[in-house]
Every structure is written in C-alpha cells, then in structure tokens.
mmCIF file with all atom_site columns, C-alpha atoms in Angstrom:
data_model
loop_
_atom_site.group_PDB
_atom_site.id
_atom_site.type_symbol
_atom_site.label_atom_id
_atom_site.label_alt_id
_atom_site.label_comp_id
_atom_site.label_asym_id
_atom_site.label_entity_id
_atom_site.label_seq_id
_atom_site.pdbx_PDB_ins_code
_atom_site.Cartn_x
_atom_site.Cartn_y
_atom_site.Cartn_z
_atom_site.occupancy
_atom_site.B_iso_or_equiv
_atom_site.pdbx_formal_charge
_atom_site.auth_seq_id
_atom_site.auth_comp_id
_atom_site.auth_asym_id
_atom_site.auth_atom_id
_atom_site.pdbx_PDB_model_num
ATOM 1  C CA . UNK A 1 1  ? -13.323 -32.379 28.898  1.00 50.00 ? 97  UNK A CA 1
ATOM 2  C CA . UNK A 1 2  ? -11.110 -30.892 26.408  1.00 65.00 ? 98  UNK A CA 1
ATOM 3  C CA . UNK A 1 3  ? -7.332  -32.140 26.492  1.00 78.00 ? 99  UNK A CA 1
ATOM 4  C CA . UNK A 1 4  ? -4.461  -29.829 26.354  1.00 86.00 ? 100 UNK A CA 1
ATOM 5  C CA . UNK A 1 5  ? -3.724  -30.807 22.763  1.00 85.00 ? 101 UNK A CA 1
ATOM 6  C CA . UNK A 1 6  ? -5.979  -30.904 19.640  1.00 86.00 ? 102 UNK A CA 1
ATOM 7  C CA . UNK A 1 7  ? -6.185  -33.747 17.395  1.00 88.00 ? 103 UNK A CA 1
ATOM 8  C CA . UNK A 1 8  ? -6.102  -32.487 14.290  1.00 86.00 ? 104 UNK A CA 1
ATOM 9  C CA . UNK A 1 9  ? -5.936  -34.740 10.928  1.00 90.00 ? 105 UNK A CA 1
ATOM 10 C CA . UNK A 1 10 ? -3.273  -34.111 8.483   1.00 89.00 ? 106 UNK A CA 1
ATOM 11 C CA . UNK A 1 11 ? -5.749  -32.696 5.953   1.00 90.00 ? 107 UNK A CA 1
ATOM 12 C CA . UNK A 1 12 ? -7.085  -30.256 8.728   1.00 87.00 ? 108 UNK A CA 1
ATOM 13 C CA . UNK A 1 13 ? -3.457  -29.005 9.297   1.00 84.00 ? 109 UNK A CA 1
ATOM 14 C CA . UNK A 1 14 ? -2.901  -28.469 5.728   1.00 84.00 ? 110 UNK A CA 1
ATOM 15 C CA . UNK A 1 15 ? -6.452  -26.547 5.384   1.00 86.00 ? 111 UNK A CA 1
ATOM 16 C CA . UNK A 1 16 ? -5.237  -24.373 8.393   1.00 82.00 ? 112 UNK A CA 1
ATOM 17 C CA . UNK A 1 17 ? -1.914  -23.604 6.864   1.00 80.00 ? 113 UNK A CA 1
ATOM 18 C CA . UNK A 1 18 ? -3.387  -22.852 3.184   1.00 76.00 ? 114 UNK A CA 1
ATOM 19 C CA . UNK A 1 19 ? -5.967  -20.640 4.794   1.00 78.00 ? 115 UNK A CA 1
ATOM 20 C CA . UNK A 1 20 ? -3.606  -18.740 6.859   1.00 77.00 ? 116 UNK A CA 1
ATOM 21 C CA . UNK A 1 21 ? -1.314  -18.305 3.390   1.00 78.00 ? 117 UNK A CA 1
ATOM 22 C CA . UNK A 1 22 ? -4.140  -16.938 1.588   1.00 82.00 ? 118 UNK A CA 1
ATOM 23 C CA . UNK A 1 23 ? -5.382  -14.281 4.077   1.00 83.00 ? 119 UNK A CA 1
ATOM 24 C CA . UNK A 1 24 ? -1.664  -13.068 4.542   1.00 80.00 ? 120 UNK A CA 1
ATOM 25 C CA . UNK A 1 25 ? -1.379  -12.879 0.746   1.00 83.00 ? 121 UNK A CA 1
ATOM 26 C CA . UNK A 1 26 ? -4.794  -10.940 0.639   1.00 84.00 ? 122 UNK A CA 1
ATOM 27 C CA . UNK A 1 27 ? -3.823  -8.836  3.159   1.00 87.00 ? 123 UNK A CA 1
ATOM 28 C CA . UNK A 1 28 ? -0.211  -8.166  1.575   1.00 87.00 ? 124 UNK A CA 1
ATOM 29 C CA . UNK A 1 29 ? -1.714  -7.669  -1.807  1.00 90.00 ? 125 UNK A CA 1
ATOM 30 C CA . UNK A 1 30 ? -4.097  -5.013  -0.206  1.00 91.00 ? 126 UNK A CA 1
ATOM 31 C CA . UNK A 1 31 ? -1.391  -3.003  1.307   1.00 91.00 ? 127 UNK A CA 1
ATOM 32 C CA . UNK A 1 32 ? 0.775   -2.788  -1.575  1.00 92.00 ? 128 UNK A CA 1
ATOM 33 C CA . UNK A 1 33 ? -2.571  -1.764  -3.855  1.00 93.00 ? 129 UNK A CA 1
ATOM 34 C CA . UNK A 1 34 ? -3.213  0.739   -1.026  1.00 93.00 ? 130 UNK A CA 1
ATOM 35 C CA . UNK A 1 35 ? 0.467   2.265   -1.004  1.00 92.00 ? 131 UNK A CA 1
ATOM 36 C CA . UNK A 1 36 ? 0.465   2.505   -4.737  1.00 93.00 ? 132 UNK A CA 1
ATOM 37 C CA . UNK A 1 37 ? -2.710  4.130   -5.061  1.00 94.00 ? 133 UNK A CA 1
ATOM 38 C CA . UNK A 1 38 ? -1.625  6.848   -2.336  1.00 92.00 ? 134 UNK A CA 1
ATOM 39 C CA . UNK A 1 39 ? 1.719   7.376   -4.367  1.00 91.00 ? 135 UNK A CA 1
ATOM 40 C CA . UNK A 1 40 ? -0.334  7.902   -7.756  1.00 93.00 ? 136 UNK A CA 1
ATOM 41 C CA . UNK A 1 41 ? -2.562  10.289  -6.025  1.00 92.00 ? 137 UNK A CA 1
ATOM 42 C CA . UNK A 1 42 ? 0.616   12.566  -5.212  1.00 89.00 ? 138 UNK A CA 1
ATOM 43 C CA . UNK A 1 43 ? 1.746   12.149  -8.857  1.00 86.00 ? 139 UNK A CA 1
ATOM 44 C CA . UNK A 1 44 ? 1.380   15.404  -10.826 1.00 81.00 ? 140 UNK A CA 1
ATOM 45 C CA . UNK A 1 45 ? -0.507  14.605  -13.831 1.00 80.00 ? 141 UNK A CA 1
ATOM 46 C CA . UNK A 1 46 ? -1.896  11.152  -12.861 1.00 84.00 ? 142 UNK A CA 1
ATOM 47 C CA . UNK A 1 47 ? -6.067  11.704  -13.068 1.00 84.00 ? 143 UNK A CA 1
ATOM 48 C CA . UNK A 1 48 ? -6.894  8.393   -11.920 1.00 88.00 ? 144 UNK A CA 1
ATOM 49 C CA . UNK A 1 49 ? -5.409  6.072   -9.006  1.00 90.00 ? 145 UNK A CA 1
ATOM 50 C CA . UNK A 1 50 ? -7.332  2.894   -10.726 1.00 90.00 ? 146 UNK A CA 1
ATOM 51 C CA . UNK A 1 51 ? -3.994  1.505   -12.374 1.00 91.00 ? 147 UNK A CA 1
ATOM 52 C CA . UNK A 1 52 ? -5.870  -1.490  -13.648 1.00 89.00 ? 148 UNK A CA 1
ATOM 53 C CA . UNK A 1 53 ? -6.807  0.618   -16.335 1.00 91.00 ? 149 UNK A CA 1
ATOM 54 C CA . UNK A 1 54 ? -3.424  2.013   -17.222 1.00 92.00 ? 150 UNK A CA 1
ATOM 55 C CA . UNK A 1 55 ? -1.549  1.701   -20.191 1.00 93.00 ? 151 UNK A CA 1
ATOM 56 C CA . UNK A 1 56 ? 1.348   -0.766  -20.199 1.00 94.00 ? 152 UNK A CA 1
ATOM 57 C CA . UNK A 1 57 ? 3.831   2.270   -20.732 1.00 95.00 ? 153 UNK A CA 1
ATOM 58 C CA . UNK A 1 58 ? 2.159   4.256   -18.154 1.00 92.00 ? 154 UNK A CA 1
ATOM 59 C CA . UNK A 1 59 ? 2.133   1.764   -15.459 1.00 92.00 ? 155 UNK A CA 1
ATOM 60 C CA . UNK A 1 60 ? 5.624   0.639   -16.139 1.00 94.00 ? 156 UNK A CA 1
ATOM 61 C CA . UNK A 1 61 ? 6.525   4.451   -15.658 1.00 92.00 ? 157 UNK A CA 1
ATOM 62 C CA . UNK A 1 62 ? 4.592   4.565   -12.585 1.00 93.00 ? 158 UNK A CA 1
ATOM 63 C CA . UNK A 1 63 ? 5.809   1.530   -10.860 1.00 93.00 ? 159 UNK A CA 1
ATOM 64 C CA . UNK A 1 64 ? 9.544   2.605   -11.781 1.00 94.00 ? 160 UNK A CA 1
ATOM 65 C CA . UNK A 1 65 ? 8.900   6.147   -9.953  1.00 93.00 ? 161 UNK A CA 1
ATOM 66 C CA . UNK A 1 66 ? 6.867   4.149   -7.222  1.00 93.00 ? 162 UNK A CA 1
ATOM 67 C CA . UNK A 1 67 ? 10.000  1.772   -6.358  1.00 92.00 ? 163 UNK A CA 1
ATOM 68 C CA . UNK A 1 68 ? 12.541  4.632   -6.344  1.00 92.00 ? 164 UNK A CA 1
ATOM 69 C CA . UNK A 1 69 ? 10.400  7.182   -4.507  1.00 92.00 ? 165 UNK A CA 1
ATOM 70 C CA . UNK A 1 70 ? 8.653   5.134   -2.223  1.00 91.00 ? 166 UNK A CA 1
ATOM 71 C CA . UNK A 1 71 ? 9.503   6.021   1.808   1.00 92.00 ? 167 UNK A CA 1
ATOM 72 C CA . UNK A 1 72 ? 8.288   4.794   5.030   1.00 91.00 ? 168 UNK A CA 1
ATOM 73 C CA . UNK A 1 73 ? 5.979   6.950   6.913   1.00 90.00 ? 169 UNK A CA 1
ATOM 74 C CA . UNK A 1 74 ? 9.040   7.878   8.797   1.00 95.00 ? 170 UNK A CA 1
ATOM 75 C CA . UNK A 1 75 ? 10.793  9.096   5.534   1.00 92.00 ? 171 UNK A CA 1
ATOM 76 C CA . UNK A 1 76 ? 12.995  6.447   5.679   1.00 94.00 ? 172 UNK A CA 1
ATOM 77 C CA . UNK A 1 77 ? 13.388  4.199   2.487   1.00 93.00 ? 173 UNK A CA 1
ATOM 78 C CA . UNK A 1 78 ? 12.056  0.813   2.412   1.00 90.00 ? 174 UNK A CA 1
ATOM 79 C CA . UNK A 1 79 ? 14.505  -2.035  2.677   1.00 93.00 ? 175 UNK A CA 1
ATOM 80 C CA . UNK A 1 80 ? 14.950  -3.701  -1.069  1.00 92.00 ? 176 UNK A CA 1
ATOM 81 C CA . UNK A 1 81 ? 13.276  -6.862  0.459   1.00 91.00 ? 177 UNK A CA 1
ATOM 82 C CA . UNK A 1 82 ? 10.066  -4.695  1.413   1.00 90.00 ? 178 UNK A CA 1
ATOM 83 C CA . UNK A 1 83 ? 10.016  -3.316  -2.129  1.00 90.00 ? 179 UNK A CA 1
ATOM 84 C CA . UNK A 1 84 ? 10.439  -6.764  -3.603  1.00 91.00 ? 180 UNK A CA 1
ATOM 85 C CA . UNK A 1 85 ? 7.180   -7.937  -1.405  1.00 89.00 ? 181 UNK A CA 1
ATOM 86 C CA . UNK A 1 86 ? 5.295   -4.822  -2.732  1.00 90.00 ? 182 UNK A CA 1
ATOM 87 C CA . UNK A 1 87 ? 6.380   -5.816  -6.296  1.00 91.00 ? 183 UNK A CA 1
ATOM 88 C CA . UNK A 1 88 ? 5.337   -9.370  -5.823  1.00 89.00 ? 184 UNK A CA 1
ATOM 89 C CA . UNK A 1 89 ? 1.977   -8.174  -4.249  1.00 88.00 ? 185 UNK A CA 1
ATOM 90 C CA . UNK A 1 90 ? 1.210   -5.963  -6.886  1.00 87.00 ? 186 UNK A CA 1
ATOM 91 C CA . UNK A 1 91 ? 1.641   -8.493  -9.885  1.00 79.00 ? 187 UNK A CA 1
#
C-alpha cells in the first residue's frame, strides 16, 4: 500500500522541477509568439506574420509598436511586467 508521502530522490525532484520550468517556458513562448503574430496580422503594410524572416530594422520597428500598442482583450493596457514577460519570451 502506498503511503501518503512519496519518496523521490533529490535527482528526481530536480528533474521534475526542470521539466515544469521547461514546460512553462514553452507555454510562455507560444503565447507571446501568438499574440505578436496576431498584432502583425492587424498592422497595415505587413505582408507576413513570420517575423523570423524580418530584417532587424523591421523587427525592431514592429516590436516597438507592439509594446506601445498591445492591449488585453478587455482593451486595458498590459502591466509593464506582462510586457517584459512577452519580451523575454520572444527573445
């Protein structure tokens, strides 16, 4: 019969912690990429949302506009910390 508490080794605990961090990072990256692509799709003159192919100058210009113009679905502005998370996730 299994006890109430597990008996994970230090190595198993560390691996679970790393797995959760990696999964959270991937989710954050996907969310940031989706939001930025949605923004690009609504920008005038943008032919493609594949920002990986943008020149450095175009990417800088679009990111600047994104950070200043991004809004939550409710229309409210994002908190600075939220925009920083998007920035780190898009890097």
